Coordinates of N, CA, C and O in Angstrom, one line a residue:
M1 N 0.8 -1.2 0.0 CA 0.0 0.0 0.0 C 0.9 1.3 0.0 O 0.6 2.2 -0.7
Q2 N 1.9 1.3 0.8 CA 2.8 2.4 0.9 C 3.5 2.6 -0.4 O 3.7 3.7 -0.9
A3 N 3.9 1.5 -1.0 CA 4.6 1.6 -2.3 C 3.7 2.2 -3.4 O 4.2 3.0 -4.2
A4 N 2.5 1.9 -3.3 CA 1.5 2.5 -4.3 C 1.4 4.0 -4.1 O 1.3 4.7 -5.1
R5 N 1.4 4.4 -2.9 CA 1.4 5.9 -2.6 C 2.6 6.6 -3.1 O 2.5 7.6 -3.7
V6 N 3.7 5.9 -2.9 CA 5.0 6.5 -3.3 C 5.0 6.6 -4.9 O 5.4 7.7 -5.4
I7 N 4.5 5.6 -5.5 CA 4.5 5.6 -7.0 C 3.5 6.7 -7.4 O 3.8 7.4 -8.4
A8 N 2.4 6.8 -6.8 CA 1.4 7.8 -7.2 C 1.9 9.2 -7.0 O 1.7 10.0 -7.9
V9 N 2.5 9.4 -5.9 CA 3.1 10.8 -5.6 C 4.2 11.1 -6.6 O 4.3 12.2 -7.2
S10 N 5.0 10.1 -6.9 CA 6.1 10.2 -7.9 C 5.5 10.6 -9.3 O 6.0 11.5 -10.0
L11 N 4.5 9.9 -9.7 CA 3.8 10.2 -11.0 C 3.3 11.6 -11.0 O 3.4 12.3 -12.0
L12 N 2.6 12.0 -9.9 CA 2.1 13.3 -9.9 C 3.2 14.4 -10.0 O 3.0 15.4 -10.6
C13 N 4.3 14.1 -9.3 CA 5.5 15.0 -9.4 C 6.0 15.1 -10.9 O 6.3 16.2 -11.3
V14 N 6.1 14.0 -11.5 CA 6.5 14.0 -12.9 C 5.5 14.8 -13.8 O 6.0 15.6 -14.6
V15 N 4.3 14.5 -13.6 CA 3.2 15.3 -14.4 C 3.3 16.8 -14.1 O 3.3 17.6 -15.0
A16 N 3.5 17.1 -12.8 CA 3.6 18.5 -12.5 C 4.8 19.2 -13.1 O 4.8 20.3 -13.6
S17 N 5.9 18.4 -13.0 CA 7.2 19.0 -13.6 C 7.0 19.2 -15.1 O 7.5 20.2 -15.6
Q18 N 6.4 18.2 -15.8 CA 6.1 18.4 -17.2 C 5.3 19.6 -17.5 O 5.5 20.4 -18.5
A19 N 4.2 19.8 -16.7 CA 3.4 21.0 -16.9 C 4.1 22.3 -16.7 O 4.0 23.2 -17.5
V20 N 5.0 22.3 -15.7 CA 5.8 23.5 -15.4 C 6.7 23.8 -16.6 O 6.9 24.9 -17.1
A21 N 7.3 22.7 -17.1 CA 8.3 22.9 -18.3 C 7.5 23.3 -19.5 O 8.0 24.2 -20.2
E22 N 6.3 22.8 -19.7 CA 5.5 23.2 -20.9 C 5.1 24.7 -20.7 O 5.2 25.4 -21.7
D23 N 4.7 25.1 -19.5 CA 4.3 26.5 -19.3 C 5.5 27.4 -19.6 O 5.4 28.5 -20.2
A24 N 6.7 27.0 -19.1 CA 7.9 27.8 -19.3 C 8.2 27.9 -20.8 O 8.6 29.0 -21.3
A25 N 8.0 26.8 -21.5 CA 8.3 26.8 -23.0 C 7.3 27.7 -23.7 O 7.7 28.5 -24.6
V26 N 6.0 27.7 -23.3 CA 5.0 28.6 -23.9 C 5.4 30.0 -23.6 O 5.3 30.9 -24.5
Q27 N 5.8 30.3 -22.3 CA 6.1 31.7 -22.0 C 7.4 32.1 -22.7 O 7.4 33.3 -23.2
A28 N 8.3 31.3 -22.9 CA 9.5 31.7 -23.7 C 9.2 32.0 -25.1 O 9.7 33.0 -25.6
R29 N 8.4 31.2 -25.7 CA 7.9 31.5 -27.1 C 7.2 32.8 -27.2 O 7.4 33.6 -28.1
A30 N 6.3 33.0 -26.2 CA 5.6 34.3 -26.2 C 6.5 35.5 -26.0 O 6.3 36.5 -26.7
I31 N 7.4 35.4 -25.1 CA 8.4 36.5 -24.9 C 9.2 36.7 -26.1 O 9.5 37.9 -26.5
T32 N 9.7 35.7 -26.8 CA 10.4 35.8 -28.1 C 9.5 36.6 -29.1 O 10.0 37.5 -29.8
C33 N 8.3 36.2 -29.2 CA 7.4 36.9 -30.1 C 7.2 38.4 -29.7 O 7.3 39.2 -30.6
L34 N 6.9 38.6 -28.4 CA 6.7 40.0 -28.0 C 8.0 40.8 -28.2 O 7.9 42.0 -28.6
T35 N 9.2 40.3 -28.0 CA 10.4 41.0 -28.3 C 10.6 41.3 -29.8 O 11.0 42.3 -30.2
G36 N 10.1 40.3 -30.6 CA 10.2 40.5 -32.0 C 9.3 41.6 -32.5 O 9.5 42.2 -33.6
M37 N 8.2 41.8 -31.8 CA 7.3 42.9 -32.2 C 8.0 44.2 -32.3 O 7.8 45.0 -33.2
E38 N 8.9 44.5 -31.3 CA 9.6 45.7 -31.2 C 10.5 45.9 -32.4 O 10.8 47.0 -32.8
Q39 N 10.9 44.8 -33.0 CA 11.8 44.8 -34.2 C 11.1 44.6 -35.5 O 11.8 44.4 -36.5
G40 N 9.8 44.5 -35.5 CA 9.0 44.3 -36.7 C 9.1 42.8 -37.2 O 8.7 42.6 -38.3
E41 N 9.5 41.9 -36.3 CA 9.7 40.5 -36.8 C 8.5 39.7 -36.5 O 8.4 38.5 -36.9
S42 N 7.6 40.2 -35.7 CA 6.3 39.5 -35.3 C 5.2 40.5 -35.1 O 5.5 41.7 -35.1
S43 N 4.0 40.0 -35.0 CA 2.9 40.9 -34.8 C 2.1 40.5 -33.6 O 2.2 39.4 -33.1
W44 N 1.2 41.5 -33.1 CA 0.4 41.2 -32.0 C -0.5 40.0 -32.2 O -0.6 39.2 -31.3
P45 N -1.2 39.8 -33.3 CA -2.0 38.6 -33.5 C -1.2 37.3 -33.3 O -1.7 36.4 -32.7
E46 N 0.0 37.3 -33.8 CA 0.9 36.1 -33.6 C 1.2 35.9 -32.1 O 1.0 34.7 -31.6
C47 N 1.6 36.9 -31.4 CA 1.9 36.8 -30.0 C 0.7 36.5 -29.2 O 0.8 35.7 -28.2
R48 N -0.4 37.1 -29.5 CA -1.7 36.8 -28.7 C -2.0 35.4 -28.9 O -2.4 34.7 -27.9
S49 N -1.9 34.8 -30.0 CA -2.1 33.4 -30.3 C -1.3 32.5 -29.4 O -1.7 31.6 -28.8
L50 N 0.0 32.9 -29.3 CA 0.9 32.1 -28.4 C 0.6 32.3 -26.9 O 0.6 31.3 -26.2
L51 N 0.2 33.5 -26.5 CA -0.1 33.7 -25.1 C -1.3 32.9 -24.7 O -1.4 32.4 -23.5
F52 N -2.3 32.8 -25.5 CA -3.6 32.2 -25.1 C -3.7 30.8 -25.7 O -4.8 30.1 -25.5
Q53 N -2.7 30.2 -26.4 CA -2.7 28.9 -26.9 C -3.1 27.8 -25.9 O -4.0 27.0 -26.2
P54 N -2.7 27.8 -24.7 CA -3.1 26.8 -23.7 C -4.6 26.8 -23.4 O -5.1 25.7 -23.0
C55 N -5.3 27.9 -23.6 CA -6.7 27.9 -23.3 C -7.6 28.0 -24.6 O -8.8 28.1 -24.5
A56 N -7.0 27.9 -25.7 CA -7.7 28.0 -27.0 C -8.8 27.0 -27.2 O -9.8 27.3 -27.9
G57 N -8.7 25.8 -26.6 CA -9.6 24.8 -26.9 C -10.9 24.9 -26.1 O -11.8 24.1 -26.3
F58 N -11.0 25.9 -25.2 CA -12.2 26.0 -24.4 C -13.2 27.1 -24.9 O -12.7 28.0 -25.6
V59 N -14.4 26.9 -24.6 CA -15.4 28.0 -24.9 C -15.2 29.2 -24.1 O -15.0 29.1 -22.8
V60 N -15.1 30.3 -24.7 CA -14.8 31.6 -24.0 C -15.8 31.8 -22.9 O -17.0 31.8 -23.1
G61 N -15.3 32.0 -21.7 CA -16.1 32.3 -20.5 C -16.6 31.1 -19.8 O -17.2 31.3 -18.7
A62 N -16.4 29.9 -20.4 CA -16.9 28.7 -19.7 C -16.0 28.5 -18.5 O -14.8 29.0 -18.4
E63 N -16.4 27.7 -17.5 CA -15.7 27.5 -16.3 C -14.3 26.9 -16.6 O -13.3 27.4 -16.0
E64 N -14.1 26.0 -17.5 CA -12.8 25.5 -17.9 C -11.9 26.5 -18.5 O -10.7 26.5 -18.2
H65 N -12.5 27.4 -19.3 CA -11.7 28.5 -19.9 C -11.2 29.5 -18.8 O -10.0 29.8 -18.8
L66 N -12.1 29.8 -17.9 CA -11.7 30.7 -16.8 C -10.6 30.1 -15.9 O -9.7 30.8 -15.5
T67 N -10.8 28.8 -15.7 CA -9.8 28.1 -14.9 C -8.4 28.1 -15.6 O -7.4 28.4 -15.0
C68 N -8.4 27.8 -16.9 CA -7.2 27.8 -17.6 C -6.6 29.2 -17.6 O -5.4 29.3 -17.4
L69 N -7.4 30.2 -17.9 CA -6.8 31.6 -17.9 C -6.3 32.0 -16.5 O -5.2 32.6 -16.4
A70 N -6.9 31.6 -15.4 CA -6.4 31.9 -14.1 C -5.1 31.2 -13.8 O -4.2 31.8 -13.2
E71 N -5.0 29.9 -14.3 CA -3.7 29.2 -14.2 C -2.6 29.9 -15.0 O -1.5 30.0 -14.6
Q72 N -2.9 30.4 -16.2 CA -2.0 31.1 -17.1 C -1.5 32.4 -16.4 O -0.4 32.7 -16.4
K73 N -2.5 33.1 -15.8 CA -2.2 34.3 -15.2 C -1.3 34.1 -14.0 O -0.3 34.8 -13.8
A74 N -1.5 33.0 -13.2 CA -0.7 32.7 -12.1 C 0.8 32.4 -12.5 O 1.7 32.8 -11.9
G75 N 0.9 31.7 -13.7 CA 2.2 31.4 -14.2 C 2.9 32.6 -14.6 O 4.1 32.8 -14.4
W76 N 2.2 33.6 -15.3 CA 2.9 34.8 -15.7 C 3.2 35.7 -14.5 O 4.2 36.4 -14.4
Q77 N 2.3 35.6 -13.5 CA 2.6 36.4 -12.2 C 3.9 35.9 -11.6 O 4.7 36.6 -11.1
T78 N 4.0 34.6 -11.5 CA 5.2 33.9 -11.0 C 6.4 34.3 -11.7 O 7.5 34.7 -11.2
R79 N 6.3 34.3 -13.1 CA 7.5 34.7 -13.9 C 7.8 36.2 -13.7 O 9.0 36.5 -13.5
L80 N 6.8 37.0 -13.6 CA 7.1 38.4 -13.4 C 7.7 38.7 -12.0 O 8.7 39.4 -11.9
D81 N 7.2 38.0 -11.0 CA 7.8 38.1 -9.6 C 9.2 37.7 -9.6 O 10.1 38.4 -9.0
T82 N 9.5 36.6 -10.2 CA 10.9 36.0 -10.3 C 11.8 37.0 -11.0 O 12.9 37.3 -10.6
T83 N 11.3 37.4 -12.2 CA 12.1 38.4 -13.0 C 12.4 39.7 -12.3 O 13.5 40.2 -12.3
T84 N 11.3 40.1 -11.5 CA 11.5 41.4 -10.8 C 12.5 41.3 -9.7 O 13.4 42.2 -9.5
L85 N 12.5 40.1 -9.0 CA 13.5 39.9 -7.9 C 14.9 39.9 -8.5 O 15.9 40.5 -8.0
T86 N 15.1 39.2 -9.6 CA 16.4 39.1 -10.3 C 16.8 40.5 -10.8 O 18.0 40.9 -10.6
L87 N 15.9 41.2 -11.4 CA 16.2 42.5 -11.9 C 16.6 43.5 -10.7 O 17.6 44.2 -10.8
N88 N 15.9 43.4 -9.6 CA 16.2 44.3 -8.5 C 17.6 44.0 -7.9 O 18.3 44.9 -7.5
D89 N 18.0 42.7 -8.0 CA 19.4 42.4 -7.5 C 20.4 42.9 -8.5 O 21.6 43.2 -8.0
R90 N 20.1 43.1 -9.7 CA 21.1 43.6 -10.7 C 21.1 45.1 -10.9 O 22.1 45.6 -11.5
L91 N 20.0 45.8 -10.5 CA 20.0 47.2 -10.7 C 20.8 48.0 -9.7 O 21.0 47.5 -8.6
T92 N 21.2 49.2 -10.1 CA 21.8 50.1 -9.1 C 20.7 50.5 -8.1 O 19.5 50.3 -8.4
A93 N 21.1 51.2 -7.1 CA 20.1 51.7 -6.1 C 19.2 52.7 -6.8 O 18.0 52.6 -6.5
E94 N 19.7 53.5 -7.6 CA 18.9 54.5 -8.3 C 17.9 53.7 -9.2 O 16.7 54.0 -9.3
G95 N 18.4 52.8 -10.0 CA 17.5 52.0 -10.9 C 16.4 51.2 -10.1 O 15.3 51.2 -10.5
S96 N 16.8 50.7 -9.0 CA 15.9 49.9 -8.1 C 14.8 50.8 -7.6 O 13.6 50.5 -7.6
G97 N 15.2 52.0 -7.2 CA 14.2 53.0 -6.7 C 13.2 53.4 -7.8 O 12.0 53.5 -7.5
Q98 N 13.7 53.6 -9.0 CA 12.8 54.0 -10.1 C 11.9 52.8 -10.5 O 10.7 53.0 -10.8
L99 N 12.4 51.6 -10.4 CA 11.6 50.4 -10.7 C 10.5 50.3 -9.6 O 9.4 50.0 -10.0
T100 N 10.8 50.5 -8.4 CA 9.8 50.4 -7.3 C 8.7 51.4 -7.6 O 7.5 51.1 -7.5
D101 N 9.1 52.7 -7.9 CA 8.1 53.7 -8.3 C 7.2 53.2 -9.5 O 6.0 53.4 -9.5
L102 N 7.9 52.7 -10.5 CA 7.2 52.3 -11.7 C 6.2 51.2 -11.4 O 5.0 51.2 -11.8
L103 N 6.6 50.2 -10.6 CA 5.7 49.1 -10.3 C 4.5 49.6 -9.4 O 3.4 49.1 -9.6
G104 N 4.8 50.5 -8.5 CA 3.7 51.1 -7.7 C 2.6 51.7 -8.6 O 1.4 51.5 -8.4
Q105 N 3.0 52.3 -9.7 CA 2.0 52.9 -10.6 C 1.5 51.9 -11.6 O 0.3 51.9 -11.9
W106 N 2.3 50.9 -12.0 CA 1.9 49.9 -13.0 C 0.7 49.1 -12.5 O -0.2 48.9 -13.3
F107 N 0.8 48.6 -11.3 CA -0.3 47.7 -10.8 C -1.7 48.5 -10.8 O -2.7 47.9 -11.2
G108 N -1.7 49.8 -10.5 CA -2.9 50.5 -10.5 C -3.4 50.7 -12.0 O -4.5 50.6 -12.3
Y109 N -2.4 51.0 -12.9 CA -2.7 51.1 -14.3 C -3.3 49.8 -14.8 O -4.4 49.9 -15.5
V110 N -2.7 48.7 -14.5 CA -3.2 47.4 -15.0 C -4.6 47.2 -14.5 O -5.5 46.7 -15.2
G111 N -4.8 47.4 -13.2 CA -6.1 47.2 -12.6 C -7.2 48.0 -13.3 O -8.3 47.5 -13.7
N112 N -6.9 49.3 -13.5 CA -7.9 50.2 -14.2 C -8.1 49.8 -15.7 O -9.2 49.7 -16.1
K113 N -7.0 49.5 -16.4 CA -7.1 49.1 -17.8 C -7.9 47.8 -17.9 O -8.8 47.7 -18.8
C114 N -7.6 46.8 -17.1 CA -8.2 45.5 -17.3 C -9.7 45.5 -16.8 O -10.5 44.8 -17.4
N115 N -10.0 46.4 -15.9 CA -11.4 46.5 -15.5 C -12.2 47.2 -16.6 O -13.3 46.8 -16.9
A116 N -11.6 48.1 -17.3 CA -12.2 48.8 -18.5 C -12.4 47.8 -19.6 O -13.5 47.7 -20.2
V117 N -11.4 47.0 -19.9 CA -11.5 45.9 -20.9 C -12.7 44.9 -20.5 O -13.5 44.5 -21.4
A118 N -12.7 44.6 -19.3 CA -13.8 43.7 -18.8 C -15.2 44.2 -19.0 O -16.1 43.5 -19.5
Q119 N -15.3 45.5 -18.8 CA -16.6 46.2 -19.0 C -17.0 46.2 -20.5 O -18.1 46.0 -20.9
E120 N -16.0 46.4 -21.3 CA -16.2 46.5 -22.8 C -16.6 45.1 -23.3 O -17.4 45.0 -24.3
K121 N -16.1 44.0 -22.7 CA -16.4 42.7 -23.2 C -17.4 41.9 -22.3 O -17.5 40.7 -22.4
A122 N -18.1 42.7 -21.5 CA -19.1 42.0 -20.5 C -20.1 41.1 -21.3 O -20.5 40.1 -20.7
D123 N -20.5 41.5 -22.5 CA -21.4 40.7 -23.2 C -20.9 39.3 -23.6 O -21.6 38.4 -23.9
I124 N -19.6 39.2 -23.7 CA -18.9 37.9 -24.0 C -18.5 37.2 -22.7 O -19.0 36.2 -22.4
S125 N -17.6 37.8 -22.0 CA -17.2 37.3 -20.7 C -16.3 38.3 -20.0 O -15.1 38.4 -20.4
A126 N -16.8 39.1 -19.1 CA -16.0 40.1 -18.4 C -14.8 39.4 -17.7 O -13.7 39.9 -17.7
D127 N -15.0 38.3 -17.1 CA -14.0 37.6 -16.3 C -12.9 37.2 -17.3 O -11.7 37.3 -17.0
A128 N -13.2 36.6 -18.4 CA -12.2 36.1 -19.4 C -11.5 37.3 -19.9 O -10.2 37.3 -20.1
A129 N -12.2 38.4 -20.2 CA -11.5 39.6 -20.7 C -10.5 40.2 -19.7 O -9.4 40.6 -20.1
R130 N -10.9 40.3 -18.4 CA -10.0 40.8 -17.4 C -8.8 39.9 -17.3 O -7.7 40.4 -17.2
L131 N -9.0 38.6 -17.2 CA -7.8 37.7 -17.1 C -6.9 37.8 -18.3 O -5.7 37.8 -18.2
G132 N -7.5 37.9 -19.5 CA -6.7 38.0 -20.7 C -5.9 39.3 -20.7 O -4.7 39.3 -21.1
C133 N -6.5 40.3 -20.3 CA -5.8 41.6 -20.2 C -4.6 41.5 -19.2 O -3.5 42.0 -19.5
E134 N -4.9 40.9 -18.1 CA -3.8 40.8 -17.1 C -2.7 39.9 -17.6 O -1.5 40.3 -17.4
I135 N -3.0 38.8 -18.2 CA -2.0 38.0 -18.8 C -1.1 38.8 -19.8 O 0.1 38.7 -19.8
S136 N -1.8 39.5 -20.7 CA -1.1 40.3 -21.7 C -0.1 41.3 -21.0 O 1.0 41.5 -21.4
E137 N -0.6 42.0 -20.0 CA 0.2 43.0 -19.3 C 1.4 42.4 -18.5 O 2.5 42.9 -18.6
F138 N 1.1 41.2 -17.9 CA 2.2 40.5 -17.2 C 3.3 40.1 -18.1 O 4.5 40.2 -17.9
A139 N 2.8 39.5 -19.3 CA 3.8 39.0 -20.3 C 4.5 40.2 -20.9 O 5.8 40.1 -21.1
G140 N 3.9 41.3 -21.1 CA 4.6 42.5 -21.7 C 5.6 43.0 -20.7 O 6.7 43.3 -21.1
L141 N 5.3 43.1 -19.4 CA 6.3 43.6 -18.5 C 7.4 42.6 -18.2 O 8.6 43.0 -18.1
S142 N 7.1 41.3 -18.3 CA 8.1 40.3 -18.2 C 9.1 40.5 -19.3 O 10.3 40.3 -19.2
T143 N 8.6 40.7 -20.5 CA 9.4 40.9 -21.7 C 10.3 42.1 -21.5 O 11.5 42.1 -21.8
E144 N 9.8 43.2 -21.0 CA 10.6 44.4 -20.8 C 11.7 44.2 -19.8 O 12.8 44.6 -20.0
F145 N 11.3 43.5 -18.7 CA 12.3 43.2 -17.7 C 13.4 42.3 -18.2 O 14.6 42.4 -17.9
D146 N 13.0 41.3 -19.1 CA 14.0 40.4 -19.7 C 15.0 41.3 -20.6 O 16.2 41.0 -20.6
S147 N 14.4 42.2 -21.3 CA 15.2 43.1 -22.2 C 16.2 43.9 -21.3 O 17.4 44.0 -21.7
C148 N 15.8 44.4 -20.2 CA 16.6 45.1 -19.3 C 17.8 44.2 -18.8 O 19.0 44.6 -18.8
L149 N 17.4 43.0 -18.4 CA 18.5 42.1 -17.9 C 19.5 41.7 -18.9 O 20.7 41.4 -18.6
Q150 N 19.1 41.8 -20.2 CA 20.0 41.5 -21.3 C 20.7 42.7 -21.8 O 21.5 42.7 -22.8
G151 N 20.5 43.9 -21.1 CA 21.1 45.1 -21.5 C 20.6 45.7 -22.8 O 21.2 46.5 -23.4
K152 N 19.3 45.4 -23.1 CA 18.7 45.9 -24.4 C 17.6 46.9 -24.2 O 17.0 47.3 -25.1
S153 N 17.4 47.3 -22.9 CA 16.3 48.2 -22.6 C 16.8 49.6 -22.5 O 17.9 49.9 -22.0
L154 N 16.0 50.6 -23.0 CA 16.4 52.0 -22.9 C 15.6 52.7 -21.8 O 15.6 53.9 -21.7
S155 N 14.8 51.9 -21.1 CA 14.0 52.5 -20.0 C 14.9 53.1 -18.9 O 16.0 52.6 -18.6
P156 N 14.5 54.3 -18.4 CA 15.3 55.0 -17.5 C 15.7 54.2 -16.2 O 16.7 54.4 -15.6
Y157 N 14.8 53.3 -15.7 CA 15.1 52.6 -14.5 C 16.2 51.5 -14.8 O 16.8 51.0 -13.8
C158 N 16.4 51.1 -16.0 CA 17.3 50.0 -16.3 C 18.8 50.4 -16.3 O 19.4 50.6 -17.3
I159 N 19.2 50.6 -15.0 CA 20.6 51.0 -14.8 C 21.2 49.8 -14.0 O 21.1 49.6 -12.8
L160 N 21.9 48.9 -14.8 CA 22.5 47.7 -14.2 C 23.8 48.0 -13.5 O 24.5 48.8 -14.0
Q161 N 24.0 47.3 -12.5 CA 25.3 47.4 -11.8 C 26.4 46.9 -12.7 O 26.2 46.0 -13.5
E162 N 27.6 47.5 -12.5 CA 28.8 47.0 -13.3 C 29.3 45.7 -12.8 O 29.3 45.3 -11.8

């Protein structure tokens, strides 16, 4: 009986690890696409398709769709949190201060923007629209932070330590 539990837990860990790896791969492709938009190598429709590919098989606004979007949002939030911590460690004190101010404003901006998008799409699914907007914003900011870490950002906060 105990051996069966160990096997079951091991299988769940393998499945969870595969899901995390798949999410990371989807995020990496989306970030590459979003980065390419800045250089005219890709377009928003291409990137949007990549961002929402994991949830594309569900009916918009259905419970499964909202669950999928919430999971995707959580994944992007985790990526953004991790990237923000890494970035803060690499920025100068001045850059870190500017980033903190930026993030303080950014979360309010995203909340207002995504609530407005949800109201516009209420006839389809306000919840799906809000989650989709948040995913897009988290992915966009993750892309910007990755650019900064690679030394490719021109944003004023992006002052990396020598």
